[in-house]
mmCIF file with all atom_site columns, C-alpha atoms in Angstrom:
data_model
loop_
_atom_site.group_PDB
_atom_site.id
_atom_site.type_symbol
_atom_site.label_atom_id
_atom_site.label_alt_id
_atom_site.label_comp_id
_atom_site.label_asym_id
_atom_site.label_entity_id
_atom_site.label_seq_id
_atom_site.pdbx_PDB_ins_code
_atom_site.Cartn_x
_atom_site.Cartn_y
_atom_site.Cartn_z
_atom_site.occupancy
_atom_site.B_iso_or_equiv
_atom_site.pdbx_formal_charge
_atom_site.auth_seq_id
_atom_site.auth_comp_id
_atom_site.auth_asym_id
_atom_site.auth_atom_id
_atom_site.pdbx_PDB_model_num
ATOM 1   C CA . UNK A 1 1   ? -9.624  0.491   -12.107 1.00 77.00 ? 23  UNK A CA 1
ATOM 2   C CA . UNK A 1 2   ? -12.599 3.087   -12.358 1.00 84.00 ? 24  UNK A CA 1
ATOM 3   C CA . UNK A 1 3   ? -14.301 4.845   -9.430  1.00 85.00 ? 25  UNK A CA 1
ATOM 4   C CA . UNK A 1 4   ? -17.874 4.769   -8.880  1.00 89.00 ? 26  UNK A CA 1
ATOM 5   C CA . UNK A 1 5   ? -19.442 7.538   -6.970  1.00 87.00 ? 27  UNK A CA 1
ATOM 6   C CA . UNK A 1 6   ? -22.340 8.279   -4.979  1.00 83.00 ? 28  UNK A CA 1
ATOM 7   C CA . UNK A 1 7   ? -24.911 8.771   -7.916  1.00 88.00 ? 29  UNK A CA 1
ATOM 8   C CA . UNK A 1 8   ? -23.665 5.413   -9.161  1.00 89.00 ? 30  UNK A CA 1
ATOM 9   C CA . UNK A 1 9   ? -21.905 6.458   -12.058 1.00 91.00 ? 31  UNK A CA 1
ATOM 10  C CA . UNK A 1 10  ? -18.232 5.855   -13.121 1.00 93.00 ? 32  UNK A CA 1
ATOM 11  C CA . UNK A 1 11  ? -15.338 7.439   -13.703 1.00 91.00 ? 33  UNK A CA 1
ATOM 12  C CA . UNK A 1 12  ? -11.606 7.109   -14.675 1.00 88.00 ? 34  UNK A CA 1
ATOM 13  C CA . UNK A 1 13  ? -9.283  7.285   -11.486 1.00 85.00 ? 35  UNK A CA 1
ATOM 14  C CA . UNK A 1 14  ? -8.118  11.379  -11.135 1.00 88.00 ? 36  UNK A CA 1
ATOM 15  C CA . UNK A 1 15  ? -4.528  12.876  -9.738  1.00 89.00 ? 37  UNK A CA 1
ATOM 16  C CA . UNK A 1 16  ? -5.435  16.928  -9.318  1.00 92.00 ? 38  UNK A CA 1
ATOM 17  C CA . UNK A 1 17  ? -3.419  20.011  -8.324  1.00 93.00 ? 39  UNK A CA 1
ATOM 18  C CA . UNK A 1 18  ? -4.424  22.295  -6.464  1.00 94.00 ? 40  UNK A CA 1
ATOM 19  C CA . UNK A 1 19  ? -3.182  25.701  -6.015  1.00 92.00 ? 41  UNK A CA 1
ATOM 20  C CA . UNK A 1 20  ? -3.709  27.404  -2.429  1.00 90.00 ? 42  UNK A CA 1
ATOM 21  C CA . UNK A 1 21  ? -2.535  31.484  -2.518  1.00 87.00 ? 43  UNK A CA 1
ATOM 22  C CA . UNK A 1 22  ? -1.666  32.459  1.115   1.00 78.00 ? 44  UNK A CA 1
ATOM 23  C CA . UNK A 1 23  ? -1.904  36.196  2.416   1.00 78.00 ? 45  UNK A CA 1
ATOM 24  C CA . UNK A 1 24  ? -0.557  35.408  5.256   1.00 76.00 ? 46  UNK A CA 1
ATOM 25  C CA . UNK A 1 25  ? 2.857   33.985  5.022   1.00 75.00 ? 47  UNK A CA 1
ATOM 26  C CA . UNK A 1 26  ? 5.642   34.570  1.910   1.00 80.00 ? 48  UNK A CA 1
ATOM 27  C CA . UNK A 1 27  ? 4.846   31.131  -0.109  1.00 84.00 ? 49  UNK A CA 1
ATOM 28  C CA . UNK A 1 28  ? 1.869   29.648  -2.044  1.00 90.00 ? 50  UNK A CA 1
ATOM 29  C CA . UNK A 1 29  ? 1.044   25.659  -1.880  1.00 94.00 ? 51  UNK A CA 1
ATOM 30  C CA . UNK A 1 30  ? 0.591   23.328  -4.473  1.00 94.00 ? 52  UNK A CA 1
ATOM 31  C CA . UNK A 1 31  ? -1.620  20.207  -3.442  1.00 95.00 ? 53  UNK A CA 1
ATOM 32  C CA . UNK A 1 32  ? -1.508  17.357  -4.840  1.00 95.00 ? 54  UNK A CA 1
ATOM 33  C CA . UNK A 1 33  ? -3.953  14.254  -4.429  1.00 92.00 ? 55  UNK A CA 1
ATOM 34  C CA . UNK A 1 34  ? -5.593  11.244  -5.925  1.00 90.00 ? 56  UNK A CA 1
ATOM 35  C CA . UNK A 1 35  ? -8.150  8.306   -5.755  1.00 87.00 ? 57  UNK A CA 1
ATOM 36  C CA . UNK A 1 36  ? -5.366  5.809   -5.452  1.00 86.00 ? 58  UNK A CA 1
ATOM 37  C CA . UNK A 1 37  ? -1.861  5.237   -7.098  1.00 89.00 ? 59  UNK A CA 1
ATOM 38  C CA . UNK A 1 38  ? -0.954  2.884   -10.118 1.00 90.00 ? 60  UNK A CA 1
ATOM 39  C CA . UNK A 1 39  ? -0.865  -0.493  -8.510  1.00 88.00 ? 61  UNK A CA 1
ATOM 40  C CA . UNK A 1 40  ? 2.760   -1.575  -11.149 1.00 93.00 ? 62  UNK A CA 1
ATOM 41  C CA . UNK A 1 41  ? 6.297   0.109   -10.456 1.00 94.00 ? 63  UNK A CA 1
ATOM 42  C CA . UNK A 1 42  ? 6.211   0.853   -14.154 1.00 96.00 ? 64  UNK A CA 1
ATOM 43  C CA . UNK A 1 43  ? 2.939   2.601   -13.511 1.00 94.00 ? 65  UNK A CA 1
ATOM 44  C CA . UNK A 1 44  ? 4.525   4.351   -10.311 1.00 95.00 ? 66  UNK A CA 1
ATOM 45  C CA . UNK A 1 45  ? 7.878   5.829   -11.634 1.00 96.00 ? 67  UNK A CA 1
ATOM 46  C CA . UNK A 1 46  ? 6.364   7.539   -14.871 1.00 96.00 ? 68  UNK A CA 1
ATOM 47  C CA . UNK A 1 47  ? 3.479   8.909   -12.963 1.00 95.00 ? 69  UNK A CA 1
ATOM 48  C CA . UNK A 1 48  ? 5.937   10.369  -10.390 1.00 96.00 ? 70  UNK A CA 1
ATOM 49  C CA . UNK A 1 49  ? 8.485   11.530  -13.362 1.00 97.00 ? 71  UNK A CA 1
ATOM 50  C CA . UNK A 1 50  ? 4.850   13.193  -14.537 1.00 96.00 ? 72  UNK A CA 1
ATOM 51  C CA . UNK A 1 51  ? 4.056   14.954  -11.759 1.00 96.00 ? 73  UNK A CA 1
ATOM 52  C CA . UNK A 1 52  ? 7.964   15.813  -10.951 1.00 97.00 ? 74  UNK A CA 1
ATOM 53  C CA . UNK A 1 53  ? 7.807   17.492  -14.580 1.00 97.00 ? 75  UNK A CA 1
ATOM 54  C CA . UNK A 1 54  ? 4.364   19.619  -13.556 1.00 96.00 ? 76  UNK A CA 1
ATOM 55  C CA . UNK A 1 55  ? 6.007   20.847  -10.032 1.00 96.00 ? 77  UNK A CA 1
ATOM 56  C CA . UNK A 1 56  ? 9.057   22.012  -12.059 1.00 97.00 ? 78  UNK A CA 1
ATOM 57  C CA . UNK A 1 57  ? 7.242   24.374  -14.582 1.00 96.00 ? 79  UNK A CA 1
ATOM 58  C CA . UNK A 1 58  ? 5.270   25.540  -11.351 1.00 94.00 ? 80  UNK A CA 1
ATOM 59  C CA . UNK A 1 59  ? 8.952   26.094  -10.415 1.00 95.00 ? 81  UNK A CA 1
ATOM 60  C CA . UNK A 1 60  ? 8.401   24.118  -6.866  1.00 96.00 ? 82  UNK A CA 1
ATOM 61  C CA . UNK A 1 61  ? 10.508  25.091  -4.275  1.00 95.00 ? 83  UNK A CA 1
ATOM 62  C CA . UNK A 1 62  ? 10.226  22.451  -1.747  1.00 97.00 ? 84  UNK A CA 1
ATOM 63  C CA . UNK A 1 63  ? 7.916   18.832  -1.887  1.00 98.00 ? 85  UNK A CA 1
ATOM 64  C CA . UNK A 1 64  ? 6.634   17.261  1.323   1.00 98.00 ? 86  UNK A CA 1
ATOM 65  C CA . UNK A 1 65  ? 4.757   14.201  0.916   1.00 97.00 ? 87  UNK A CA 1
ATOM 66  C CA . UNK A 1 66  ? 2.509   12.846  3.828   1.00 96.00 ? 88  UNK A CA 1
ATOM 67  C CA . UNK A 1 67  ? 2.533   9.083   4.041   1.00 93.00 ? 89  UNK A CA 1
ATOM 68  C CA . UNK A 1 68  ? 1.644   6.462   6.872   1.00 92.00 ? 90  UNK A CA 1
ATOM 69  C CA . UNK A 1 69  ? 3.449   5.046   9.401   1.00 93.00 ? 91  UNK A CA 1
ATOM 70  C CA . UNK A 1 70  ? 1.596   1.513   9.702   1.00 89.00 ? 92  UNK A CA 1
ATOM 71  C CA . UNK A 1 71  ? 0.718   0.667   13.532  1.00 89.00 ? 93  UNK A CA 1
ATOM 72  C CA . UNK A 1 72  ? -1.408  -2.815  14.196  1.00 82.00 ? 94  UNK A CA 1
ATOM 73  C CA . UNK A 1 73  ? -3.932  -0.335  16.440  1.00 84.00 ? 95  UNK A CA 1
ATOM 74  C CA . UNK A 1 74  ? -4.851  3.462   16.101  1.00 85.00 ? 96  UNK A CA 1
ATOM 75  C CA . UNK A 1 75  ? -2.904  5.828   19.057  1.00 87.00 ? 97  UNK A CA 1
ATOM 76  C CA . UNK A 1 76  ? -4.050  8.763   21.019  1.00 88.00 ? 98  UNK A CA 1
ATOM 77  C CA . UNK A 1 77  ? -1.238  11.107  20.028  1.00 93.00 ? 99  UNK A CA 1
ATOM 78  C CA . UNK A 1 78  ? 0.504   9.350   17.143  1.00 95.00 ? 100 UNK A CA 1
ATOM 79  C CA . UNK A 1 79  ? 4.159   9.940   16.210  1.00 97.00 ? 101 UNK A CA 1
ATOM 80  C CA . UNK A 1 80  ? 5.245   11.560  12.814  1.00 98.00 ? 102 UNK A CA 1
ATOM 81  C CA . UNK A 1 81  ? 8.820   10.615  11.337  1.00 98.00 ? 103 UNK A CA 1
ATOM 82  C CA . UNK A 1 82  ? 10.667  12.693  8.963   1.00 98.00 ? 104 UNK A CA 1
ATOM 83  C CA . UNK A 1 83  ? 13.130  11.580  6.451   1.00 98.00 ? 105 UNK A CA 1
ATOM 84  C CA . UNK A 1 84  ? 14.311  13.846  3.586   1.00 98.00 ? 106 UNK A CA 1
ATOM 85  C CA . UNK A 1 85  ? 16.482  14.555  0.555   1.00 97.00 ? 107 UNK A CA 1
ATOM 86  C CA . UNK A 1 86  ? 18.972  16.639  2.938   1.00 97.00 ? 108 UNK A CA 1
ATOM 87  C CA . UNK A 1 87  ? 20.766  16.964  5.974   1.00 97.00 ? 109 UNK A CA 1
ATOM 88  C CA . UNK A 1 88  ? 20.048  21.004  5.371   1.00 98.00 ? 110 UNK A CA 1
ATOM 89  C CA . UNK A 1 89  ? 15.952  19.650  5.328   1.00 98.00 ? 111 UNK A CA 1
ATOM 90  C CA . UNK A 1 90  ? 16.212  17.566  7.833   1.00 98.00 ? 112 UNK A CA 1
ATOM 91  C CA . UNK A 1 91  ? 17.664  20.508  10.227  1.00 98.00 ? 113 UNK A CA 1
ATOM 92  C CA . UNK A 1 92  ? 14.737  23.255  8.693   1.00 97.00 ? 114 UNK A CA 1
ATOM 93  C CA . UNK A 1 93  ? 12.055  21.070  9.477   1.00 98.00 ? 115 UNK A CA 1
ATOM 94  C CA . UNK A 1 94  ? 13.148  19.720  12.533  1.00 98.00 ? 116 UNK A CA 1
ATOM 95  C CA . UNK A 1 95  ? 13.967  23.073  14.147  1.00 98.00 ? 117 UNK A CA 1
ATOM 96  C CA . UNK A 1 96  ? 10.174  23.767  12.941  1.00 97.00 ? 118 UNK A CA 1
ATOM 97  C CA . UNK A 1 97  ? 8.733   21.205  14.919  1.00 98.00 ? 119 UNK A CA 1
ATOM 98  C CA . UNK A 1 98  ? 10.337  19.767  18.049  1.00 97.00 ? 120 UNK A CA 1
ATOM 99  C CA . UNK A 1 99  ? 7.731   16.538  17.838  1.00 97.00 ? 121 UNK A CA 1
ATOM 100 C CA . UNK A 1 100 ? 9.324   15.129  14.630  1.00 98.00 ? 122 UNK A CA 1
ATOM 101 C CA . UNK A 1 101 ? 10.717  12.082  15.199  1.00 98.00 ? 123 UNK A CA 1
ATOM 102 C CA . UNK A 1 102 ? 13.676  10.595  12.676  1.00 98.00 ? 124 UNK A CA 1
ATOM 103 C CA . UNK A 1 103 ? 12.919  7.723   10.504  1.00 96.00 ? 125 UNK A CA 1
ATOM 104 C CA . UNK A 1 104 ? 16.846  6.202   10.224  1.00 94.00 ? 126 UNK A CA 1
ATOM 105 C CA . UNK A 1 105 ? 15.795  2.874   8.550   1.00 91.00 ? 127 UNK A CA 1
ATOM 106 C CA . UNK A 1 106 ? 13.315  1.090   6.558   1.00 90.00 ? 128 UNK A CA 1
ATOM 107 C CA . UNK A 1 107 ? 11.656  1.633   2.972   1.00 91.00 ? 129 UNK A CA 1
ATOM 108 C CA . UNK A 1 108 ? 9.129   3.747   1.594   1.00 93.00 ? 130 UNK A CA 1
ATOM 109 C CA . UNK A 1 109 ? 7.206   2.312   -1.014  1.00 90.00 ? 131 UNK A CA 1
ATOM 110 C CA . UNK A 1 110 ? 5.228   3.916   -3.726  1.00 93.00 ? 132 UNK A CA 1
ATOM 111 C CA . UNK A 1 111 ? 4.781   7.926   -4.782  1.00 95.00 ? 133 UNK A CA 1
ATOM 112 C CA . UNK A 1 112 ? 4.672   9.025   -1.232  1.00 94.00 ? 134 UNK A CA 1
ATOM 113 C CA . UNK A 1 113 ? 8.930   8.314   -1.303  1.00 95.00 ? 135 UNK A CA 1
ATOM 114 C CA . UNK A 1 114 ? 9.372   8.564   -5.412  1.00 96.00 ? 136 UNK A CA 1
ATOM 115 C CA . UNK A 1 115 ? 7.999   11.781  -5.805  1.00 97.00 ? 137 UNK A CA 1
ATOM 116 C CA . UNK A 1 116 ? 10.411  13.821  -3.702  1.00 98.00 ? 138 UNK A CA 1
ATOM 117 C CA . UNK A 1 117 ? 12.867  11.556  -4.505  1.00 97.00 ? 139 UNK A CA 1
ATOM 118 C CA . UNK A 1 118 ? 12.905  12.290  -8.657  1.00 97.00 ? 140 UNK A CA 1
ATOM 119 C CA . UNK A 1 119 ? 12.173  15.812  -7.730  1.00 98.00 ? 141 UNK A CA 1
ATOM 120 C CA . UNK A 1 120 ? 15.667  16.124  -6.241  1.00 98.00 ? 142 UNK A CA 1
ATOM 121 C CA . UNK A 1 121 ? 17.534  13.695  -9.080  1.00 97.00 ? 143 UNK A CA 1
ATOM 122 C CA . UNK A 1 122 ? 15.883  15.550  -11.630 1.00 97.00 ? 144 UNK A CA 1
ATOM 123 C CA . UNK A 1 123 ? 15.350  19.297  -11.014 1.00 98.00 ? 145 UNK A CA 1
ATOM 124 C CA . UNK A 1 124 ? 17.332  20.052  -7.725  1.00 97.00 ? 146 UNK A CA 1
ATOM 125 C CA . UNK A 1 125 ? 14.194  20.296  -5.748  1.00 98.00 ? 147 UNK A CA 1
ATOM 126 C CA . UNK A 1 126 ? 14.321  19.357  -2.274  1.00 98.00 ? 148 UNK A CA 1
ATOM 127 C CA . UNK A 1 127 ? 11.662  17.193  -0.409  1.00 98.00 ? 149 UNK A CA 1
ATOM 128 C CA . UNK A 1 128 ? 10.354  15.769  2.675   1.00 98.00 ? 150 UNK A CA 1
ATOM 129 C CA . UNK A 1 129 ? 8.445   12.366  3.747   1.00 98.00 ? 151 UNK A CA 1
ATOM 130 C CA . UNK A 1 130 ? 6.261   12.992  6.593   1.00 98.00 ? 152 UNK A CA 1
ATOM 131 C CA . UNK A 1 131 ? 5.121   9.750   8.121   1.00 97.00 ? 153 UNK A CA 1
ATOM 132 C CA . UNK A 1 132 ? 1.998   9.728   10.721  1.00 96.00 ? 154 UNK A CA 1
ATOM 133 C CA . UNK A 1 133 ? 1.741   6.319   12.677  1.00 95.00 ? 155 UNK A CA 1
ATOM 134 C CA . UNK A 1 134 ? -1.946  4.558   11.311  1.00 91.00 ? 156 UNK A CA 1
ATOM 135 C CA . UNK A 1 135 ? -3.348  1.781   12.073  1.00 86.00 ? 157 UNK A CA 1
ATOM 136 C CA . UNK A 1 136 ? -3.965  -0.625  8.955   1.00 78.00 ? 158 UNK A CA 1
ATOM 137 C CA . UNK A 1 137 ? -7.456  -1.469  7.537   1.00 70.00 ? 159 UNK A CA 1
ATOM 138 C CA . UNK A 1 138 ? -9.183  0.505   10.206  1.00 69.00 ? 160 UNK A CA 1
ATOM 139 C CA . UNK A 1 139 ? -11.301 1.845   7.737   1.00 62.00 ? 161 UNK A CA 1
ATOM 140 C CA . UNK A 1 140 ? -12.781 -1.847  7.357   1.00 65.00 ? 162 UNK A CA 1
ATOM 141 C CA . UNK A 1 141 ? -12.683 -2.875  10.976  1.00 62.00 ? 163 UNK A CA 1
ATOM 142 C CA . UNK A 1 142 ? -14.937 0.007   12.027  1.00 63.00 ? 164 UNK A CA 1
ATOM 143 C CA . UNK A 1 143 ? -16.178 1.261   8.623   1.00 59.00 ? 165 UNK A CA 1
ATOM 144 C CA . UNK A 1 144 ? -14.661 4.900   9.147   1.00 61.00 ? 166 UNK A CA 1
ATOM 145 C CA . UNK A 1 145 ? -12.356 6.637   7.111   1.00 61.00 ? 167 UNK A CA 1
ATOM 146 C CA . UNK A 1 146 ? -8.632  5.984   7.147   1.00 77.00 ? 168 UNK A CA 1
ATOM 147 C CA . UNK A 1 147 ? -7.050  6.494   11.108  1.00 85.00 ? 169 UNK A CA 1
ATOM 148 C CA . UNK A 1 148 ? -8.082  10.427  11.416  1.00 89.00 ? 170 UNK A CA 1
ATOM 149 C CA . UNK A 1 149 ? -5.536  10.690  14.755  1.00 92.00 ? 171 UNK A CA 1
ATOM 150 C CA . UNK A 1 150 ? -2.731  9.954   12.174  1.00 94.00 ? 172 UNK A CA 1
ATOM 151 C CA . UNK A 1 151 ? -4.249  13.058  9.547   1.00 93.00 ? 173 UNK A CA 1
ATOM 152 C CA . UNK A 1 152 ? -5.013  15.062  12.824  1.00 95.00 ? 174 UNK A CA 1
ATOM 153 C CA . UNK A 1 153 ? -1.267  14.288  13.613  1.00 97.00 ? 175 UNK A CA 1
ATOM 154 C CA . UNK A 1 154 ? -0.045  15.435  9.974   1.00 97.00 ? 176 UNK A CA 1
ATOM 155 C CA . UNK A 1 155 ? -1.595  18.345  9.907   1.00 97.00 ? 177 UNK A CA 1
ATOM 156 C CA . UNK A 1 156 ? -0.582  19.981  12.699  1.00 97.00 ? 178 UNK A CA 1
ATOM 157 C CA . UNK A 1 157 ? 2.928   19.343  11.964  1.00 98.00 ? 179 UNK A CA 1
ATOM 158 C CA . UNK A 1 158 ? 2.562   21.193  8.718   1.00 97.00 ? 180 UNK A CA 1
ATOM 159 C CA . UNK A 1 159 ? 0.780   23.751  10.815  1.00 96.00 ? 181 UNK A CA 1
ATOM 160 C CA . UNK A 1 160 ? 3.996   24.272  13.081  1.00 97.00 ? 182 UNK A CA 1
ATOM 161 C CA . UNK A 1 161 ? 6.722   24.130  9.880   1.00 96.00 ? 183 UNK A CA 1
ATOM 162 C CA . UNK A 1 162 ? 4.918   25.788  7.951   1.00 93.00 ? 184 UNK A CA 1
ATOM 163 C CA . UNK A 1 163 ? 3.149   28.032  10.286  1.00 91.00 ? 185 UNK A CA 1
ATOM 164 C CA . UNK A 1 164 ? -0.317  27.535  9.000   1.00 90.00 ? 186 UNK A CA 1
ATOM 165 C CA . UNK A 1 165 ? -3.582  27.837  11.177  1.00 89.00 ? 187 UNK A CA 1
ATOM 166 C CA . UNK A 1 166 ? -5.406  24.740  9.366   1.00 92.00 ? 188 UNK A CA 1
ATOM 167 C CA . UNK A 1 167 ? -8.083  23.974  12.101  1.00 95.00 ? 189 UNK A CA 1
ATOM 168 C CA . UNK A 1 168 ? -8.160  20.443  13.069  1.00 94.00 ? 190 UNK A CA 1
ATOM 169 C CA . UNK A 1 169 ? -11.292 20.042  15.287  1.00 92.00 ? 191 UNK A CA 1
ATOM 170 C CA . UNK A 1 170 ? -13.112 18.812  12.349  1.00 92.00 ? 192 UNK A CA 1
ATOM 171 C CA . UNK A 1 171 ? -11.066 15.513  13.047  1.00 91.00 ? 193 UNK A CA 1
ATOM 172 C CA . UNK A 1 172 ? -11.812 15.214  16.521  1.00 90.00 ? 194 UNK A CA 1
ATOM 173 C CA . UNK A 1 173 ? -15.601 13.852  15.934  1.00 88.00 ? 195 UNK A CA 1
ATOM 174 C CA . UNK A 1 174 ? -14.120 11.394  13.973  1.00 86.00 ? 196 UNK A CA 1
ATOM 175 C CA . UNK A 1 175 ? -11.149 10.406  16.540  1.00 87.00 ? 197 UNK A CA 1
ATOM 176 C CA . UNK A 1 176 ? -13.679 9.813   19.410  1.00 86.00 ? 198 UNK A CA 1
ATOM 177 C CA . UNK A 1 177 ? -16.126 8.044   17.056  1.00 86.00 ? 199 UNK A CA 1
ATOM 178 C CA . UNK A 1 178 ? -12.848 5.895   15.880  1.00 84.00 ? 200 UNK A CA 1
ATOM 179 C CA . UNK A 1 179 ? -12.243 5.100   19.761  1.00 82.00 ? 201 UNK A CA 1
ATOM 180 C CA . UNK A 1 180 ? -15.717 4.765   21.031  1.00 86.00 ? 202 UNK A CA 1
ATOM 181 C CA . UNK A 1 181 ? -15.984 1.641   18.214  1.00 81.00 ? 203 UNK A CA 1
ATOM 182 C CA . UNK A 1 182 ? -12.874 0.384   19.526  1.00 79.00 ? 204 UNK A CA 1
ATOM 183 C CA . UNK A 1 183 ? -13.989 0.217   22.925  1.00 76.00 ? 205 UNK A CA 1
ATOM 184 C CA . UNK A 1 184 ? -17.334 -1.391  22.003  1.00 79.00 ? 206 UNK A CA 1
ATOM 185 C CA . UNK A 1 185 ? -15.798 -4.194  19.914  1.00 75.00 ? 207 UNK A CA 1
ATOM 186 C CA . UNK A 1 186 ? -13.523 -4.700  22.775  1.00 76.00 ? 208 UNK A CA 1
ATOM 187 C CA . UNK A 1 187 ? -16.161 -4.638  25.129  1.00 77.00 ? 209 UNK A CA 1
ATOM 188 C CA . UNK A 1 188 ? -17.784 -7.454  22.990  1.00 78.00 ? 210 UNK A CA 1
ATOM 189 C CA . UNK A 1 189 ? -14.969 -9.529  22.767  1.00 74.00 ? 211 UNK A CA 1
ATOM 190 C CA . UNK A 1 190 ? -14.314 -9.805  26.849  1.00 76.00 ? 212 UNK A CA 1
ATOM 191 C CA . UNK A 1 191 ? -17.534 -10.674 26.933  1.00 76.00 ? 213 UNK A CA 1
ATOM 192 C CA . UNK A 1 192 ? -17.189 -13.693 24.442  1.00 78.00 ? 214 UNK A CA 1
ATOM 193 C CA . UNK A 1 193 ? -14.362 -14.691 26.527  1.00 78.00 ? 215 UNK A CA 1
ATOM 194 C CA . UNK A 1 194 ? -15.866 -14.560 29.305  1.00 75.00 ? 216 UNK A CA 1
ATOM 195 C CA . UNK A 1 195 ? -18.835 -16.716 28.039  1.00 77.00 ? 217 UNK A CA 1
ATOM 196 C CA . UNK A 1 196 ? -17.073 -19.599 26.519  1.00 79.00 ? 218 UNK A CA 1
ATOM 197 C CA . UNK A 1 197 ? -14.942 -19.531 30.154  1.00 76.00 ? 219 UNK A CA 1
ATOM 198 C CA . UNK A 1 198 ? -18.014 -19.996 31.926  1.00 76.00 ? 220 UNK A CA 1
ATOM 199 C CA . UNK A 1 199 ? -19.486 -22.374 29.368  1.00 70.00 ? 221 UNK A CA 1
ATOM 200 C CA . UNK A 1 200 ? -16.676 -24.475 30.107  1.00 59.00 ? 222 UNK A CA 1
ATOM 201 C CA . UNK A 1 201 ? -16.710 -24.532 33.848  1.00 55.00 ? 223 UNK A CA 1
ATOM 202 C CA . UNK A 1 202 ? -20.315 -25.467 33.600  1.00 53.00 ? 224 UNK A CA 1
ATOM 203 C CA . UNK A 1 203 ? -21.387 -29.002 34.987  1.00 54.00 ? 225 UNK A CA 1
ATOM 204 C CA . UNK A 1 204 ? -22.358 -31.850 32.651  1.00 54.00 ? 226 UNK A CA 1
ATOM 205 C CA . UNK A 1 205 ? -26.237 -31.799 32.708  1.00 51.00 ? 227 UNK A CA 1
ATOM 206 C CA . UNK A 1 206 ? -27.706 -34.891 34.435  1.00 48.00 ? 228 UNK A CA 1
ATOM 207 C CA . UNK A 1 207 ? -30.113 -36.681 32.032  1.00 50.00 ? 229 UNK A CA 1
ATOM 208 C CA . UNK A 1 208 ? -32.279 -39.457 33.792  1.00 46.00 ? 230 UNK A CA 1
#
């Protein structure tokens, strides 16, 4: 798969680091993100392995991946699970943020859950799955950007472990906008029902 951007050209799918220096509290961040992720398990586990190998040399101390909780419709104030590598994580995170809820079953597919996963097999390093309940494909129901309540939700929980001050309000335009649509298409839909109901109650026509 290749990406094709705005001017119309094309390019080869990208995974970049990025390297965030913070003043204001005792550890740097590495961030890591990508167009998409390889679409085989093959592809998957030496990518992860890959990118296990890169946090290493940075000599990582701690990985959190942020993954989604699927919901069938977006939420107000979404819920973010936790699962990790630890009981010790588990405790340090949770003691962070009271809202955390604990993810005690299920599976985790792709990098989001391999990542920190080899990290610990391979190099000791622990890790952390943060999950934010978002509602599927409602980028192409409404034509928005994936469910912004469920970033908004992840990254204020990252702002209370970590004690960050990432502002959020940039996601609130695009919450409302999310739930304004909603309530339109809604809105349109009662209305069809209420149409064909009507329709139906309707007389037969007399035709002399």
């Amino acid at each position: 798969n290749v990406v094709v951007e705005g001017d119309g050209k094309v390019r080869t799918a990208q995974c970049e680091f990025y390297i965030w220096r913070n003043n204001h509290i005792d550890r740097d961040f590495i961030l890591l993100t990508s167009d998409w992720q390889p679409t085989t398990i093959t592809g998957m586990n030496e990518l992860s392995a890959y990118i296990t190998d890169v946090l290493n040399e940075l000599r990582v101390e701690m990985v959190v991946a942020l993954a989604a909780s699927p919901v069938s419709m977006p939420k107000r104030n979404p819920k973010v699970f936790l699962t990790a590598t630890s009981e010790e994580v588990i405790k340090l995170l949770r003691s962070k943020d009271k809202n955390l809820v604990l993810l005690t079953d299920g599976v985790i597919t792709g990098m989001n859950g391999l990542v920190p996963v080899l990290a610990k097999i391979f190099y000791g390093i622990e890790g952390a799955i943060l999950l934010g309940e978002a509602a599927q494909r409602v980028d192409r129901w409404l034509a928005i950007s994936k469910d912004p309540s469920a970033s908004k939700a992840l990254v204020e929980s990252l702002n209370r472990i970590f004690d960050l001050h990432i502002d959020t309000s940039p996601l609130d335009e695009e919450i409302e906008k999310m739930f304004k649509l909603l309530h339109e298409i809604k809105e349109r839909a009662v209305k069809r029902v209420e149409a064909v109901k009507k329709g139906e109650k309707r007389e037969p026509e007399y035709i002399g």
